[in-house]
Coordinates of C-alpha atoms in Angstrom, one line a residue:
M1 CA 44.2 -77.3 -4.8
A2 CA 45.4 -80.8 -5.4
D3 CA 48.4 -81.5 -7.9
T4 CA 46.4 -83.5 -10.2
T5 CA 49.6 -84.0 -12.5
S6 CA 50.9 -86.5 -9.4
Y7 CA 50.5 -90.2 -9.9
K8 CA 49.6 -90.5 -6.3
Y9 CA 46.4 -88.4 -6.9
L10 CA 44.6 -91.4 -8.2
N11 CA 46.1 -93.9 -5.5
K12 CA 42.6 -95.2 -5.6
Q13 CA 40.8 -98.2 -7.2
L14 CA 38.6 -97.1 -10.4
G15 CA 35.4 -99.0 -11.6
I16 CA 33.1 -98.5 -14.8
I17 CA 29.3 -98.9 -14.1
V18 CA 26.9 -100.3 -16.3
K19 CA 23.3 -100.7 -16.0
G20 CA 22.3 -104.2 -15.7
C21 CA 24.5 -107.4 -15.0
G22 CA 23.4 -108.7 -18.7
S23 CA 24.3 -105.3 -20.2
I24 CA 26.5 -105.9 -23.9
Y25 CA 28.6 -103.0 -23.0
R26 CA 29.7 -104.6 -19.7
E27 CA 30.4 -107.6 -21.9
M28 CA 32.6 -105.3 -24.4
I29 CA 34.5 -103.6 -21.7
N30 CA 35.3 -106.9 -20.2
E31 CA 36.6 -108.8 -23.6
A32 CA 38.4 -105.2 -24.3
L33 CA 40.2 -105.6 -20.6
L34 CA 40.8 -109.0 -21.1
K35 CA 42.7 -108.4 -24.7
V36 CA 44.8 -105.6 -23.7
K37 CA 46.0 -107.4 -20.5
E38 CA 46.7 -110.7 -22.8
N39 CA 48.5 -108.6 -25.7
G40 CA 50.3 -106.6 -22.8
K41 CA 49.1 -103.2 -23.7
Y42 CA 47.6 -102.8 -20.2
N43 CA 51.1 -102.9 -18.7
S44 CA 52.5 -100.2 -21.0
I45 CA 49.9 -97.8 -20.4
Y46 CA 49.7 -98.8 -16.8
N47 CA 53.6 -98.0 -16.8
R48 CA 53.5 -94.8 -18.7
W49 CA 50.9 -93.1 -16.8
F50 CA 50.5 -94.7 -13.1
S51 CA 53.5 -96.0 -12.1
E52 CA 55.9 -94.1 -9.8
N53 CA 58.2 -94.0 -12.4
S54 CA 55.7 -92.6 -14.8
E55 CA 57.0 -89.5 -16.9
G56 CA 53.6 -89.2 -18.5
P57 CA 53.2 -88.1 -22.2
E58 CA 56.1 -87.8 -24.4

């Protein structure tokens, strides 16, 4: 069985699918992603969970 605790397990690009190109959910997701990228939270989350030096939860 694969080691799902390793950061290498998710070494693939991920995406979110919503029905319809004009979906309100798509707009909400895009706005939320933009907000966390702008305020630095995205990098903080990424580094904690997906970087090579990740220690996972404290």
